[in-house]
Short mmCIF file of C-alpha atoms in Angstrom, two decimals:
data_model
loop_
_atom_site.label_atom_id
_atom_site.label_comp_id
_atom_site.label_asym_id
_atom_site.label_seq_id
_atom_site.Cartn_x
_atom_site.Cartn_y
_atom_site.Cartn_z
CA UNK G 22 -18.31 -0.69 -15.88
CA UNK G 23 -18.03 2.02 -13.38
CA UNK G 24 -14.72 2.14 -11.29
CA UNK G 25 -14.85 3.98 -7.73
CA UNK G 26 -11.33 4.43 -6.41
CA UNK G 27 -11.05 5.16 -3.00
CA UNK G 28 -8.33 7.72 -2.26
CA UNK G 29 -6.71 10.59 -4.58
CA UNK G 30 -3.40 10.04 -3.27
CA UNK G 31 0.13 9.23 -4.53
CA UNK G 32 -1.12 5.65 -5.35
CA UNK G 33 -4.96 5.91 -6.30
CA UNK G 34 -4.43 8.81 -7.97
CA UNK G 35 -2.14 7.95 -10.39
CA UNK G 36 -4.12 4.96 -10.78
CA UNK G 37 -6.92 6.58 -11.31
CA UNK G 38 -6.22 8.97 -13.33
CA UNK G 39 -4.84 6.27 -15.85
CA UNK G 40 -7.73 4.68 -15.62
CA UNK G 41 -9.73 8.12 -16.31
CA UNK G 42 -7.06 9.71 -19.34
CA UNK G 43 -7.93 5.99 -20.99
CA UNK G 44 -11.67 6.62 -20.99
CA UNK G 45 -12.70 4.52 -17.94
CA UNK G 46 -15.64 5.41 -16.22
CA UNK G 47 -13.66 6.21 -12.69
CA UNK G 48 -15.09 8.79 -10.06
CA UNK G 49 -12.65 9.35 -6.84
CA UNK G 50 -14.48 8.96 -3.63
CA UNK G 51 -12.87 11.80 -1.20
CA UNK G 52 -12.17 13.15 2.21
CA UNK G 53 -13.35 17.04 2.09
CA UNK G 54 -9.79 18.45 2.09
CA UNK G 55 -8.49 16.30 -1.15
CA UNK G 56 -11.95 17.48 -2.64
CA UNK G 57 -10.58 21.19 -2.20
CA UNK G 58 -7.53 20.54 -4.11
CA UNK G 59 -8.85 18.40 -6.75
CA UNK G 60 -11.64 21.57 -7.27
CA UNK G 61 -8.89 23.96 -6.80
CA UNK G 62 -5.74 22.43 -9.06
CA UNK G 63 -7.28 19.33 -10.72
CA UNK G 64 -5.67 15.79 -10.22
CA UNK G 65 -1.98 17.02 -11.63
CA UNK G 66 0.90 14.40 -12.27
CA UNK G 67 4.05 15.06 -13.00
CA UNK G 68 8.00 13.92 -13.03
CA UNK G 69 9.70 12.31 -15.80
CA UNK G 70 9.64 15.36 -17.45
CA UNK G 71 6.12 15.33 -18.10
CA UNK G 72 2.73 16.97 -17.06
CA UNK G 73 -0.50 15.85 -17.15
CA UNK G 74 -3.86 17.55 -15.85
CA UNK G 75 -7.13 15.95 -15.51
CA UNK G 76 -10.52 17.38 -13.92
CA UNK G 77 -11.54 13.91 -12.42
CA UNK G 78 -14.75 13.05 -11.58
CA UNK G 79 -14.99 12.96 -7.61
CA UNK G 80 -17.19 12.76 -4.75
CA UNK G 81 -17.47 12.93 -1.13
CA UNK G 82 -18.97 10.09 1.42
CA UNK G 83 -22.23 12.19 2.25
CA UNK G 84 -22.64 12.51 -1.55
CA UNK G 85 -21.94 9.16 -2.65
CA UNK G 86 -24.83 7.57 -5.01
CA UNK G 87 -24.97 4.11 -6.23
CA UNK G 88 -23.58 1.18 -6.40
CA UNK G 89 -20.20 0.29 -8.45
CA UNK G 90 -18.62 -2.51 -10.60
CA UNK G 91 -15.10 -2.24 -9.34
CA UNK G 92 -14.02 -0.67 -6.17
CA UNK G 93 -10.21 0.39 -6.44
CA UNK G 94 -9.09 0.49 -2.42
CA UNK G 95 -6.09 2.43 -1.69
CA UNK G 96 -5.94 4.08 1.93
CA UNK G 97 -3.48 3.65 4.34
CA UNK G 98 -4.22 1.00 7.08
CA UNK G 99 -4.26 4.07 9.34
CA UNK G 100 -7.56 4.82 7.72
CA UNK G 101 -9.11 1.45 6.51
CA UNK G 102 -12.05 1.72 9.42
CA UNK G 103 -13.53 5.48 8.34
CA UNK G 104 -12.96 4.80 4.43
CA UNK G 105 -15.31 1.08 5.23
CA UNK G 106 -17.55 3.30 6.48
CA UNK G 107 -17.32 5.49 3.51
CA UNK G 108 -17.62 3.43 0.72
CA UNK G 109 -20.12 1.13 2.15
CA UNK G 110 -22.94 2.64 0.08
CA UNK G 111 -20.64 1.65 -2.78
CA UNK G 112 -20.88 -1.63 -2.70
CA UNK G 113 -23.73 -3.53 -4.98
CA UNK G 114 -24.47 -7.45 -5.13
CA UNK G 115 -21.71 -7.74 -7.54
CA UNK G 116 -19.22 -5.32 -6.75
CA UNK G 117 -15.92 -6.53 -6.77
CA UNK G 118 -13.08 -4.79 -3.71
CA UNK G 119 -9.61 -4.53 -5.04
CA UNK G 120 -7.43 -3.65 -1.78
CA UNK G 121 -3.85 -2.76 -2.22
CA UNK G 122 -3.06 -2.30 1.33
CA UNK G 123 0.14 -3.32 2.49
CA UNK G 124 0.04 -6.93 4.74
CA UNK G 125 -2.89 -9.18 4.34
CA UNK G 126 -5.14 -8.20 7.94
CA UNK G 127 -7.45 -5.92 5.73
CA UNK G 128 -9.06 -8.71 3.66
CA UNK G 129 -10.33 -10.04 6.88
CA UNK G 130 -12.09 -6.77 7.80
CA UNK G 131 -13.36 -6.14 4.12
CA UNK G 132 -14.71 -10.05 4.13
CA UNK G 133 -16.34 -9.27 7.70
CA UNK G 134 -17.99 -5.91 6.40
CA UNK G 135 -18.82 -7.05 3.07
CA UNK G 136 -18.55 -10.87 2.44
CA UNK G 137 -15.38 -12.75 1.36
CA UNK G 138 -16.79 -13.34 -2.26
CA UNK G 139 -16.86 -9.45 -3.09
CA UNK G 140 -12.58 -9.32 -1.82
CA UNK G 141 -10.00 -9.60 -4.39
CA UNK G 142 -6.29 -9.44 -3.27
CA UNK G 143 -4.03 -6.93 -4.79
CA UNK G 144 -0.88 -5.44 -4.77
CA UNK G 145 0.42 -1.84 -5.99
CA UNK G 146 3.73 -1.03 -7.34
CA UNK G 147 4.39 2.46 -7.75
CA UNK G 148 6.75 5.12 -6.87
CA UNK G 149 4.72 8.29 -6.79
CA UNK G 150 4.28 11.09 -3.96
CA UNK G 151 2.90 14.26 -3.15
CA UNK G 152 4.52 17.20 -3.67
CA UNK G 153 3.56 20.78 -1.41
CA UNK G 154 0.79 21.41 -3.45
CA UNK G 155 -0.50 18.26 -3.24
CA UNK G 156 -0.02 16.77 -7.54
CA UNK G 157 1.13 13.35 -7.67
CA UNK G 158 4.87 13.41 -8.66
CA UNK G 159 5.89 10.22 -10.36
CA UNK G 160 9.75 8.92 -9.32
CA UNK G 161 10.29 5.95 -11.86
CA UNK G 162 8.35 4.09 -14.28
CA UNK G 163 7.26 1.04 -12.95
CA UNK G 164 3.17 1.49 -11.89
CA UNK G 165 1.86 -2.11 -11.87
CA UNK G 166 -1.97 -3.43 -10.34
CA UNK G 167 -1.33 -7.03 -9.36
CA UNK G 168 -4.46 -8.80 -8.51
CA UNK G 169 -6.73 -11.81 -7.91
CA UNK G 170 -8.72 -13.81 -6.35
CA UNK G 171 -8.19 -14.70 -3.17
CA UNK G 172 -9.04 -18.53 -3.07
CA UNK G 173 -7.08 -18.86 -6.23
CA UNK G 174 -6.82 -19.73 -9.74
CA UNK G 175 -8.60 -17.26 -12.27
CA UNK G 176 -12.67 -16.79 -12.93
CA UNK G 177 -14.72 -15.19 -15.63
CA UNK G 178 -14.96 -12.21 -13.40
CA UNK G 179 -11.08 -12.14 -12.84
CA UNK G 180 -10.97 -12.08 -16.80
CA UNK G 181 -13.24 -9.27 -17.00
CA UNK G 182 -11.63 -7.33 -13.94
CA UNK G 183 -8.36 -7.66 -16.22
CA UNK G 184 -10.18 -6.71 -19.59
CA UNK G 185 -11.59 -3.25 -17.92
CA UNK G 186 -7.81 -2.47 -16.35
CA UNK G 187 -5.61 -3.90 -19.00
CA UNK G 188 -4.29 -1.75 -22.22
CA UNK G 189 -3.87 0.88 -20.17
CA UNK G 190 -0.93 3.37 -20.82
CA UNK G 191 1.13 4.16 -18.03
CA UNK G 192 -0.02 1.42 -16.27
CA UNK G 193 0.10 -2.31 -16.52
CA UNK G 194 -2.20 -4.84 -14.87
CA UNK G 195 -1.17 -8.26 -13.75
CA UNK G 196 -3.79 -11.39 -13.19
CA UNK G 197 -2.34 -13.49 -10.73
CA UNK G 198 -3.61 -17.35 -10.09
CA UNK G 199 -1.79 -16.81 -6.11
CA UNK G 200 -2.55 -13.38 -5.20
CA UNK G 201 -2.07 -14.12 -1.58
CA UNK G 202 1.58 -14.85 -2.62
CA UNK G 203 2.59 -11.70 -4.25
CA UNK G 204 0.73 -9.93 -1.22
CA UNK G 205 2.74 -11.90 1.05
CA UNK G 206 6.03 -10.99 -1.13
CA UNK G 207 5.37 -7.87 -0.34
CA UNK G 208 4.91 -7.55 3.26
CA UNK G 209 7.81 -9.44 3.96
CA UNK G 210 9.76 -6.79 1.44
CA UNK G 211 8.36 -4.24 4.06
CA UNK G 212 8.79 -5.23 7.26
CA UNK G 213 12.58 -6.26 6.02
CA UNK G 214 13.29 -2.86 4.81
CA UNK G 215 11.52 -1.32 8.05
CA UNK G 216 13.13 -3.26 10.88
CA UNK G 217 17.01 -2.31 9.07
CA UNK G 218 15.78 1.17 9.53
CA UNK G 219 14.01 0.91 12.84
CA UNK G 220 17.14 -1.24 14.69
CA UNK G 221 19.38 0.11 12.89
CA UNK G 222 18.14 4.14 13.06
CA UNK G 223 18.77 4.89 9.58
CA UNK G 224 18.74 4.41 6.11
CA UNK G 225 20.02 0.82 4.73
CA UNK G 226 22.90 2.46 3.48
CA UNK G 227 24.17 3.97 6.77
CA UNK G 228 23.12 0.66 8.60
CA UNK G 229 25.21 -1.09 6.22
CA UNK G 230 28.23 0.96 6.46
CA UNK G 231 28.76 0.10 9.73
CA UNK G 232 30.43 -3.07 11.43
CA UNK G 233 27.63 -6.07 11.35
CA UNK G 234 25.49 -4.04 9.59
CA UNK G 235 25.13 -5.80 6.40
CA UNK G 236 24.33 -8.89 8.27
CA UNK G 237 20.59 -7.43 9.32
CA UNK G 238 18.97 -7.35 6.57
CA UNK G 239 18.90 -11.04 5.61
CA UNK G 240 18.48 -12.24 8.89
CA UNK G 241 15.25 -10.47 8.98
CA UNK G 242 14.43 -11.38 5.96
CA UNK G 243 14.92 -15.15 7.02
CA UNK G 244 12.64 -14.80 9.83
CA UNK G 245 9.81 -12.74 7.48
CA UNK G 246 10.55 -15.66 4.69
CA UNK G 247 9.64 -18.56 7.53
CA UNK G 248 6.43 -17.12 8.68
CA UNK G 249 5.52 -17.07 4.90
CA UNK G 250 6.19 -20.62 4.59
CA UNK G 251 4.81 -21.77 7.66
CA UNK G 252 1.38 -19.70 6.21
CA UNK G 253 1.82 -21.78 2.93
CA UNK G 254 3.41 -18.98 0.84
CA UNK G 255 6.69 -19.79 0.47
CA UNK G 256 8.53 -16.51 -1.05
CA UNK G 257 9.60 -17.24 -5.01
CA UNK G 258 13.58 -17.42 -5.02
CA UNK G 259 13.54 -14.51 -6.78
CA UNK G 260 11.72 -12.49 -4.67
CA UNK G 261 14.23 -13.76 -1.87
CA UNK G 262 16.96 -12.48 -3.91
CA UNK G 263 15.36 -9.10 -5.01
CA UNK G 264 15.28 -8.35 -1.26
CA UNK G 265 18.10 -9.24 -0.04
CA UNK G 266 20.09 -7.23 -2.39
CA UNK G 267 17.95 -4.10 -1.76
CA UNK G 268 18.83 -4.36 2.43
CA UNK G 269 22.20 -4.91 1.79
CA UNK G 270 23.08 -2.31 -0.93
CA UNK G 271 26.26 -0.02 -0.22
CA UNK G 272 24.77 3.98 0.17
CA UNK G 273 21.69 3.41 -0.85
CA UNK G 274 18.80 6.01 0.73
CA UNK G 275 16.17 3.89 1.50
CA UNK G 276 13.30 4.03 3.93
CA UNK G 277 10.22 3.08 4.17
CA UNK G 278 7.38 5.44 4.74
CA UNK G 279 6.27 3.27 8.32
CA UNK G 280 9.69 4.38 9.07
CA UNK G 281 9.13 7.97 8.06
CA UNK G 282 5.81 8.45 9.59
CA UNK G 283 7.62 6.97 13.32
CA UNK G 284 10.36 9.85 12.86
CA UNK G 285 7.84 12.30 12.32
CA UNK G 286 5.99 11.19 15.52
CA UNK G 287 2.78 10.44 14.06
CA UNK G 288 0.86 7.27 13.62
CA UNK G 289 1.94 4.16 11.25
CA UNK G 290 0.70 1.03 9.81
CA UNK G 291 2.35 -0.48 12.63
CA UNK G 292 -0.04 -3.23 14.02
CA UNK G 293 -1.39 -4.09 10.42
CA UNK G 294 1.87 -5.01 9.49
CA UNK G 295 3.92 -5.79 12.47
CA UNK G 296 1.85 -6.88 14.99
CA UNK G 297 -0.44 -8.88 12.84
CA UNK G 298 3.10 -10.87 10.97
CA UNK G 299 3.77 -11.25 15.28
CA UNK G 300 0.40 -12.51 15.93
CA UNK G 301 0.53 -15.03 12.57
CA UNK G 302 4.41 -16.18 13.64
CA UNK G 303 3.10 -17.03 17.42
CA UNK G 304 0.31 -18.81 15.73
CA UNK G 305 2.17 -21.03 13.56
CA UNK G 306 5.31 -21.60 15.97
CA UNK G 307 7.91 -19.66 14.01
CA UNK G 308 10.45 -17.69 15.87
CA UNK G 309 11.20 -14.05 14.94
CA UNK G 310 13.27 -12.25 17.80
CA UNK G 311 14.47 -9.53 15.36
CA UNK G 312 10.69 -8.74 13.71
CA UNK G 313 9.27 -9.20 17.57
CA UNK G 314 11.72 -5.98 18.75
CA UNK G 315 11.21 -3.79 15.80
CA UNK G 316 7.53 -4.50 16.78
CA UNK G 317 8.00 -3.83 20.23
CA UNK G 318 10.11 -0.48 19.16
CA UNK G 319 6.88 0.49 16.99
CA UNK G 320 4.40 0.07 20.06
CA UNK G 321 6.50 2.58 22.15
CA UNK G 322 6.38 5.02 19.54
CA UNK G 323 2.59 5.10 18.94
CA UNK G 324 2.14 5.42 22.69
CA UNK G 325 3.94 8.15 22.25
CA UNK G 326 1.77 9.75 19.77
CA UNK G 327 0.34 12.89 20.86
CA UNK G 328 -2.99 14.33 19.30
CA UNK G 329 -0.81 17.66 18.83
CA UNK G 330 1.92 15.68 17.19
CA UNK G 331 -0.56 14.62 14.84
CA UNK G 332 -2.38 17.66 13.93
CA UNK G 333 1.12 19.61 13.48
CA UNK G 334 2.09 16.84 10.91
CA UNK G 335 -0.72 16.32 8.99
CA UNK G 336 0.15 19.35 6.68
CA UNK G 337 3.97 18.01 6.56
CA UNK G 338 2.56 14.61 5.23
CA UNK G 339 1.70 15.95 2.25
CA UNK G 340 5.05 17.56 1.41
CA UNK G 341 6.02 14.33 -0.51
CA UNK G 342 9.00 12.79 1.46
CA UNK G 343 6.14 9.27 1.83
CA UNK G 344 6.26 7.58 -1.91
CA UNK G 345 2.99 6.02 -1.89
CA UNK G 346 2.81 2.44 -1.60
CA UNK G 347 5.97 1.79 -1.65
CA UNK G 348 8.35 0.03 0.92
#
């Protein structure tokens, strides 16, 4: 089965190249300037106190040929529109689209492009980035693909989906009968971790330290949890737990990468995964006064955006500081 990932970054990178090192048939489908450092350095991954080089198979839009089995999705939100666009030509009667995009507002825009029956759900956990020279440097171990189909349950082709992305080393691959839940998991593991840093203007240890500080984290969570139920995906009590004892940890250096990119003045995910949990909450009648200012704090800053801001950080981004796909 042939395997297109979309995106060489910190996450589809290291995914891919897995997939590749394990004999997959996987070709990267790239934006010209990742196509200059894959031909210049190869795809490179390191940390752990290992190295590994692979000359991957890649390819850019205007070059793209044929359709694939298995589409492996993992832009930013920031660039979902251009990389539809790109991988359009992709996309074969039965091609299956794993996303693992942050929030849940891309599966609508994948089912409206390419029909809800080619959209799996799926969810990345990873802590890689990208160092100066743009190699994938791997933080810690865990690298897990958790995915699905989005109605629910399992099918032959989630089976097979499994069987071509399972026994791979370095990675593991989890088939899960509520996809929609672990995606939702996830987002509200986000937005929790990015509203203690955007109201609070720091790291969740230095937001903790401080009088009251301790107490933001869960009541975000709370109001992230009760949109989730009120959507019919109640977070698992572990899940819960797992959260709340990450945005109330003592010292602990955590930020997310929306957080990041709004420090660095440049553009975030934020309406894919604020304003769209704002937009669901109004919907469903669930009030969320803390996750409706950090939202409002996010709108001011991409107003204040500037196309200059963006060019100058665009080399920065790639310095590493933004683990990819992670909170």
């Amino acid at each position: 089965m042939r395997i297109l990932v979309v995106g060489a970054g910190a996450t589809g990178g290291y995914f891919g190249a897995r997939l590749a090192l394990a004999g997959r048939d996987v070709t990267f489908l790239v934006r010209p300037r990742r196509a200059e450092v894959l031909r210049r350095r190869g795809l490179r991954i390191t940390g752990l106190g290992t190295e590994e080089v692979l000359d991957p198979r890649w390819v850019t839009a205007d070059r793209l040929d044929g359709t694939y089995d298995l589409v492996l999705l993992t832009v930013k939100a920031t660039a979902l529109g251009p990389a539809l666009d790109d991988l359009a030509p992709a996309v074969g009667r039965d091609t299956v689209i794993v996303p693992v995009l942050n929030g849940l507002a891309h599966l609508d825009a994948l089912a409206g492009r390419f029909g809800a029956g080619r959209v799996f759900g799926g969810v990345a956990k990873v802590l890689t980035t990208l160092n100066g020279e743009g190699d994938i440097v791997r933080l810690a171990p865990p690298a897990t693909l958790t995915l699905g189909e989005t109605g629910g349950g399992t099918t032959p082709r989630t089976d097979r989906i499994g069987a071509l992305l399972g026994g791979v080393p370095g990675m593991e691959t989890e088939l899960s009968a509520d996809v929609l839940g672990a995606m939702w998991a996830k987002w509200a593991l986000i937005v929790t971790v990015s509203s203690v840093n955007l109201l609070g203007r720091g790291t969740v240890g230095e937001v903790v330290a401080v009088p009251g500080g301790v107490r933001l984290g869960p009541a975000v969570l709370a109001e992230a949890a009760a949109v989730a139920d009120a959507a019919g995906h109640p977070l698992r009590a572990e899940h819960r737990a797992a959260t709340a004892a990450l945005v109330t940890e003592d010292g602990s250096p955590l930020t997310t990468s929306l957080y990041r990119d709004v420090v660095a003045g440049v553009h975030s995910e934020a309406e894919h995964l604020f304003g769209d949990l704002a937009a669901r909450a109004r919907t469903l009648g669930v009030s969320t006064p803390l996750l409706d200012l950090a939202t409002l704090q996010l709108r001011v800053a991409e107003s204040q955006v500037t196309p200059r801001q963006q060019v100058l950080s665009v080399p920065s981004a790639a310095t590493g500081t933004s683990p990819g796909r992670t909170p």
